[in-house]
Coordinates of C-alpha atoms in Angstrom, one line a residue:
M1 CA 158.0 42.1 32.4
T2 CA 159.0 40.6 29.1
S3 CA 157.5 36.8 28.9
E4 CA 160.2 34.0 28.3
I5 CA 160.6 32.0 25.4
S6 CA 160.2 28.4 25.6
P7 CA 162.8 26.0 24.1
Q8 CA 160.7 25.4 21.2
G9 CA 160.7 29.2 20.2
V10 CA 156.9 30.2 21.1
P11 CA 156.2 32.1 24.2
E12 CA 156.3 30.3 27.6
V13 CA 152.9 31.4 28.4
V14 CA 150.1 31.7 26.2
A15 CA 146.5 32.8 26.5
V16 CA 143.4 32.1 24.4
V17 CA 140.0 33.8 24.9
G18 CA 137.4 32.0 23.7
G19 CA 137.1 28.0 23.6
G20 CA 135.1 27.4 20.5
T21 CA 136.2 25.3 17.4
M22 CA 138.9 28.0 16.4
G23 CA 140.0 29.2 20.2
A24 CA 140.4 25.2 21.0
G25 CA 142.3 24.6 18.1
I26 CA 144.8 27.4 18.7
V27 CA 145.1 25.9 22.6
Q28 CA 145.9 22.5 21.0
Q29 CA 148.6 23.9 18.8
F30 CA 150.7 25.7 21.5
L31 CA 150.3 23.3 24.1
T32 CA 151.6 20.8 21.6
T33 CA 154.6 22.9 20.8
G34 CA 155.7 23.8 24.5
S35 CA 153.6 26.5 25.8
R36 CA 151.7 26.7 29.1
V37 CA 148.1 28.0 28.0
V38 CA 145.3 30.0 29.8
L39 CA 142.0 29.5 28.3
A40 CA 139.6 32.3 29.3
E41 CA 135.8 31.9 28.7
V42 CA 132.6 33.7 30.0
T43 CA 131.3 30.7 32.5
T44 CA 132.7 27.7 34.1
E45 CA 130.4 25.5 31.7
A46 CA 131.9 27.5 28.8
A47 CA 135.2 26.8 29.9
E48 CA 135.1 22.9 30.8
A49 CA 133.2 22.7 27.3
G50 CA 136.2 24.5 25.7
R51 CA 138.5 22.3 27.6
G52 CA 136.8 19.1 26.3
R53 CA 137.5 20.3 22.7
V54 CA 140.8 20.5 23.4
V55 CA 141.0 17.0 24.6
A56 CA 138.9 15.7 21.8
G57 CA 141.6 17.4 19.7
L58 CA 144.5 16.1 21.5
E59 CA 143.1 12.6 21.4
R60 CA 142.4 12.5 17.6
A61 CA 145.9 13.9 17.0
R62 CA 147.2 11.0 19.2
E63 CA 145.1 8.4 16.9
R64 CA 146.5 10.3 13.9
G65 CA 150.2 9.9 14.8
M66 CA 150.7 13.9 15.0
I67 CA 151.6 13.6 18.5
D68 CA 153.8 11.1 20.8
A69 CA 152.4 11.6 24.2
E70 CA 149.2 10.8 25.6
P71 CA 146.7 13.7 25.7
A72 CA 147.0 14.1 29.8
S73 CA 151.0 15.2 29.6
Y74 CA 149.7 18.3 27.4
L75 CA 146.6 18.9 29.7
A76 CA 148.7 19.5 32.6
R77 CA 149.8 22.7 31.0
L78 CA 146.6 23.9 30.4
D79 CA 144.5 26.3 32.9
T80 CA 141.3 27.9 32.5
V81 CA 139.8 31.5 34.0
T82 CA 136.5 33.1 33.6
D83 CA 137.4 36.4 33.5
V84 CA 139.8 38.3 31.2
A85 CA 141.1 40.1 34.2
D86 CA 142.5 37.2 35.8
L87 CA 144.9 36.5 32.8
P88 CA 148.4 35.9 34.2
S89 CA 150.3 39.3 33.8
D90 CA 153.5 37.5 32.2
V91 CA 151.6 36.3 29.4
G92 CA 153.6 36.6 26.4
L93 CA 150.9 36.3 23.6
V94 CA 147.1 36.7 24.1
V95 CA 145.3 35.4 20.8
E96 CA 141.2 36.6 20.9
A97 CA 139.0 33.7 19.7
V98 CA 135.6 35.0 19.9
P99 CA 132.8 35.4 17.5
E100 CA 133.0 38.0 14.6
R101 CA 131.5 41.0 16.3
P102 CA 133.4 44.2 16.6
D103 CA 131.9 45.4 19.7
L104 CA 133.0 41.8 21.4
K105 CA 136.3 41.6 20.4
I106 CA 137.1 45.3 21.3
A107 CA 135.7 44.6 24.7
V108 CA 137.8 41.1 25.4
L109 CA 141.2 43.1 23.8
V110 CA 140.6 46.0 25.9
A111 CA 140.3 43.9 28.8
A112 CA 143.0 41.8 27.9
E113 CA 145.4 44.6 27.6
A114 CA 144.5 45.8 31.1
A115 CA 145.3 42.6 32.6
V116 CA 148.7 41.6 31.2
G117 CA 152.1 43.3 30.7
P118 CA 153.2 46.1 28.8
D119 CA 155.6 44.2 26.7
T120 CA 152.5 41.4 25.7
V121 CA 151.5 40.9 22.2
L122 CA 147.5 40.9 21.7
A123 CA 146.5 39.4 18.7
S124 CA 142.7 38.7 16.9
N125 CA 141.8 35.6 15.3
T126 CA 139.5 37.5 13.0
S127 CA 139.2 36.4 9.6
S128 CA 137.5 39.4 8.1
L129 CA 137.4 42.3 10.7
S130 CA 139.4 45.4 10.2
V131 CA 142.2 45.2 12.6
T132 CA 143.1 48.8 12.2
D133 CA 139.5 49.5 13.8
L134 CA 140.4 46.9 16.6
A135 CA 143.7 48.3 17.3
A136 CA 142.2 52.0 17.5
A137 CA 140.6 50.9 20.9
L138 CA 143.9 49.9 22.6
S139 CA 146.4 52.1 24.5
R140 CA 149.4 50.2 22.9
P141 CA 148.1 49.4 19.4
G142 CA 151.9 48.8 18.4
R143 CA 151.8 45.7 19.9
F144 CA 148.7 44.4 18.3
L145 CA 147.8 42.2 15.0
G146 CA 145.9 40.1 13.4
T147 CA 146.7 36.0 13.4
H148 CA 144.4 34.3 11.2
F149 CA 144.7 30.8 12.1
F150 CA 142.7 28.2 9.5
N151 CA 140.5 25.3 10.8
P152 CA 141.4 22.8 11.6
V153 CA 144.1 24.5 13.4
P154 CA 146.5 21.4 14.0
A155 CA 146.7 20.1 10.7
S156 CA 146.4 23.3 8.9
R157 CA 150.0 25.1 7.7
L158 CA 149.0 28.8 7.2
V159 CA 148.5 31.6 9.4
E160 CA 147.8 34.9 7.9
L161 CA 149.3 37.9 9.9
V162 CA 147.4 41.2 9.4
T163 CA 149.1 44.5 9.9
A164 CA 147.4 47.5 11.0
P165 CA 149.2 51.0 10.4
E166 CA 150.5 51.0 14.2
T167 CA 151.8 47.4 14.1
D168 CA 155.4 47.7 15.6
P169 CA 157.7 45.7 13.0
E170 CA 159.7 44.4 15.7
V171 CA 156.2 42.9 17.1
L172 CA 155.4 41.5 13.4
E173 CA 158.9 39.9 13.3
T174 CA 158.6 38.2 16.6
V175 CA 155.2 36.7 15.8
R176 CA 156.5 35.0 12.5
G177 CA 159.0 33.7 14.4
W178 CA 156.4 32.1 16.7
V179 CA 154.5 30.8 13.5
T180 CA 157.4 29.3 12.4
A181 CA 158.0 27.7 16.1
L182 CA 154.4 26.4 15.6
G183 CA 155.6 24.6 12.2
K184 CA 153.5 26.8 10.1
T185 CA 153.9 29.0 7.4
E186 CA 153.0 32.9 7.7
I187 CA 151.6 35.3 5.0
V188 CA 151.9 39.0 5.8
V189 CA 148.9 41.0 4.6
R190 CA 148.0 44.7 5.0
D191 CA 144.6 45.3 6.9
S192 CA 142.0 45.4 4.2
P193 CA 138.5 44.0 3.8
G194 CA 138.6 40.2 3.8
F195 CA 142.4 40.0 4.1
A196 CA 143.8 37.7 1.1
T197 CA 142.2 34.6 2.3
S198 CA 138.7 35.3 3.2
R199 CA 138.5 37.8 0.4
L200 CA 139.4 34.8 -2.2
G201 CA 137.9 32.0 -0.3
V202 CA 134.5 33.4 0.0
M203 CA 134.1 34.3 -3.6
L204 CA 134.7 30.8 -4.4
G205 CA 132.3 29.9 -2.0
L206 CA 129.4 32.0 -2.8
E207 CA 130.1 31.3 -6.7
A208 CA 129.8 27.8 -5.9
I209 CA 127.0 28.1 -3.9
R210 CA 125.2 30.3 -7.0
M211 CA 125.8 27.1 -9.1
V212 CA 123.9 24.8 -6.7
E213 CA 120.9 27.3 -6.6
E214 CA 121.0 27.6 -10.4
G215 CA 121.2 23.7 -10.9
V216 CA 124.6 23.9 -12.8
A217 CA 125.6 20.9 -10.7
S218 CA 125.3 18.9 -7.2
P219 CA 127.0 20.3 -4.2
A220 CA 129.3 16.6 -4.4
D221 CA 130.0 17.3 -8.0
I222 CA 131.3 20.7 -7.3
D223 CA 133.6 19.8 -4.5
T224 CA 134.9 17.2 -6.5
A225 CA 135.6 19.5 -9.6
M226 CA 137.9 21.8 -7.3
E227 CA 139.3 18.7 -5.6
L228 CA 140.5 16.8 -8.7
G229 CA 140.5 19.4 -11.3
Y230 CA 142.3 22.2 -9.7
R231 CA 143.9 20.0 -6.4
H232 CA 142.1 21.9 -3.5
P233 CA 142.3 20.0 -0.5
M234 CA 138.5 20.4 -0.1
G235 CA 136.0 21.6 -2.1
P236 CA 134.3 25.3 -1.8
L237 CA 131.1 23.6 -0.3
K238 CA 132.5 20.8 2.2
L239 CA 134.9 23.8 3.2
T240 CA 131.6 26.1 3.7
D241 CA 130.0 23.4 5.7
L242 CA 133.2 23.0 8.1
V243 CA 133.5 26.7 8.7
G244 CA 129.8 27.1 9.5
L245 CA 127.1 28.5 6.9
D246 CA 126.3 31.2 9.5
V247 CA 129.9 32.3 9.9
R248 CA 130.3 32.4 6.0
L249 CA 127.2 34.5 5.9
A250 CA 128.3 37.0 8.1
I251 CA 131.7 37.4 6.4
A252 CA 130.1 37.8 3.2
E253 CA 127.4 40.4 4.6
H254 CA 130.6 42.3 6.0
L255 CA 132.3 42.1 2.6
A256 CA 129.3 42.9 0.4
A257 CA 129.1 46.1 2.9
E258 CA 132.8 47.0 2.5
L259 CA 133.6 45.9 -1.3
G260 CA 130.0 46.0 -3.0
D261 CA 127.5 43.6 -4.6
R262 CA 129.8 41.0 -5.8
F263 CA 129.5 39.3 -2.6
S264 CA 126.3 39.7 -1.7
P265 CA 125.1 36.5 0.1
P266 CA 123.0 33.8 -2.4
D267 CA 119.5 33.4 -1.2
L268 CA 120.1 29.6 -0.9
L269 CA 122.7 30.6 2.1
R270 CA 120.4 32.8 3.8
R271 CA 117.5 29.9 3.6
K272 CA 119.7 27.5 4.6
V273 CA 121.1 29.5 7.8
A274 CA 117.4 30.5 8.7
E275 CA 116.4 26.6 8.8
G276 CA 119.2 25.8 11.0
R277 CA 121.3 24.1 8.5
L278 CA 124.5 25.2 9.3
G279 CA 127.1 22.7 8.2
R280 CA 129.0 19.8 9.9
K281 CA 128.1 21.3 13.5
S282 CA 124.3 21.2 12.9
G283 CA 124.6 18.1 11.0
E284 CA 123.6 19.4 7.5
G285 CA 124.8 21.9 5.3
F286 CA 125.3 21.1 1.8
H287 CA 126.5 17.9 2.9
T288 CA 125.0 15.5 5.5
W289 CA 127.3 15.0 8.2
D290 CA 127.3 12.4 11.1
K291 CA 128.8 13.3 14.7
G292 CA 131.7 11.1 13.9
D293 CA 132.7 12.7 10.7
K294 CA 135.9 14.6 10.4
A295 CA 136.8 16.6 7.2

């Protein structure tokens, strides 16, 4: 059965698998645009934690004037499940937002495809993994593509759509319409290591880390240089803290394996990750963060 489209132009029902920072942000975005959303996690505790992140995000959005209604009005359209097999068959879109591990993403996507209807669009929020390799595990690869949202999802305007060779052009056009309905702008990228955004963004971040390592300038001054000199909304080291140093390290290692030594992670990045200095989520990375800090 084909999923209905809400009056706002997004699917009537959306499922998001993974309730971490990115997954919760994607849930929040679809809730505030009019969809009913099902959040899938592996345990009741993880599902409640994901719901808590959505609640916190809605409260921040309300404080900043980004939404008019109280969070409770949106939360009435949020359900949680602890098994991907329990996703509703009439869901129009499933977005996988689990950690950047190919085996985990493939397992989630295969299970989701088995649970939903034949017209459902499957998408991965991967920021660097090959969508062609992920599509190869599916029975209906034409209905799959990458939907790379950016953090924080509600405030970020870009969605990078990544197509595999098998992606149906009609599916791509449908998803482009959904992105527009979300109030965001899409770019379309052919599947390649790091796509467009991670490939460029990681390279800038790694060079900034090398500059700190070499004593060229402090993290604060490097960030200020890019924010004021190049009008970047956030400096590369502050962004690394926001993304997570462990996440950035994993992406850099993947790109180094695919594209060569120019993406080799600096020793400073490896040391900080080994010491647990992962950025905002741990309270320290290249900057020091308080729990109440918002990038």
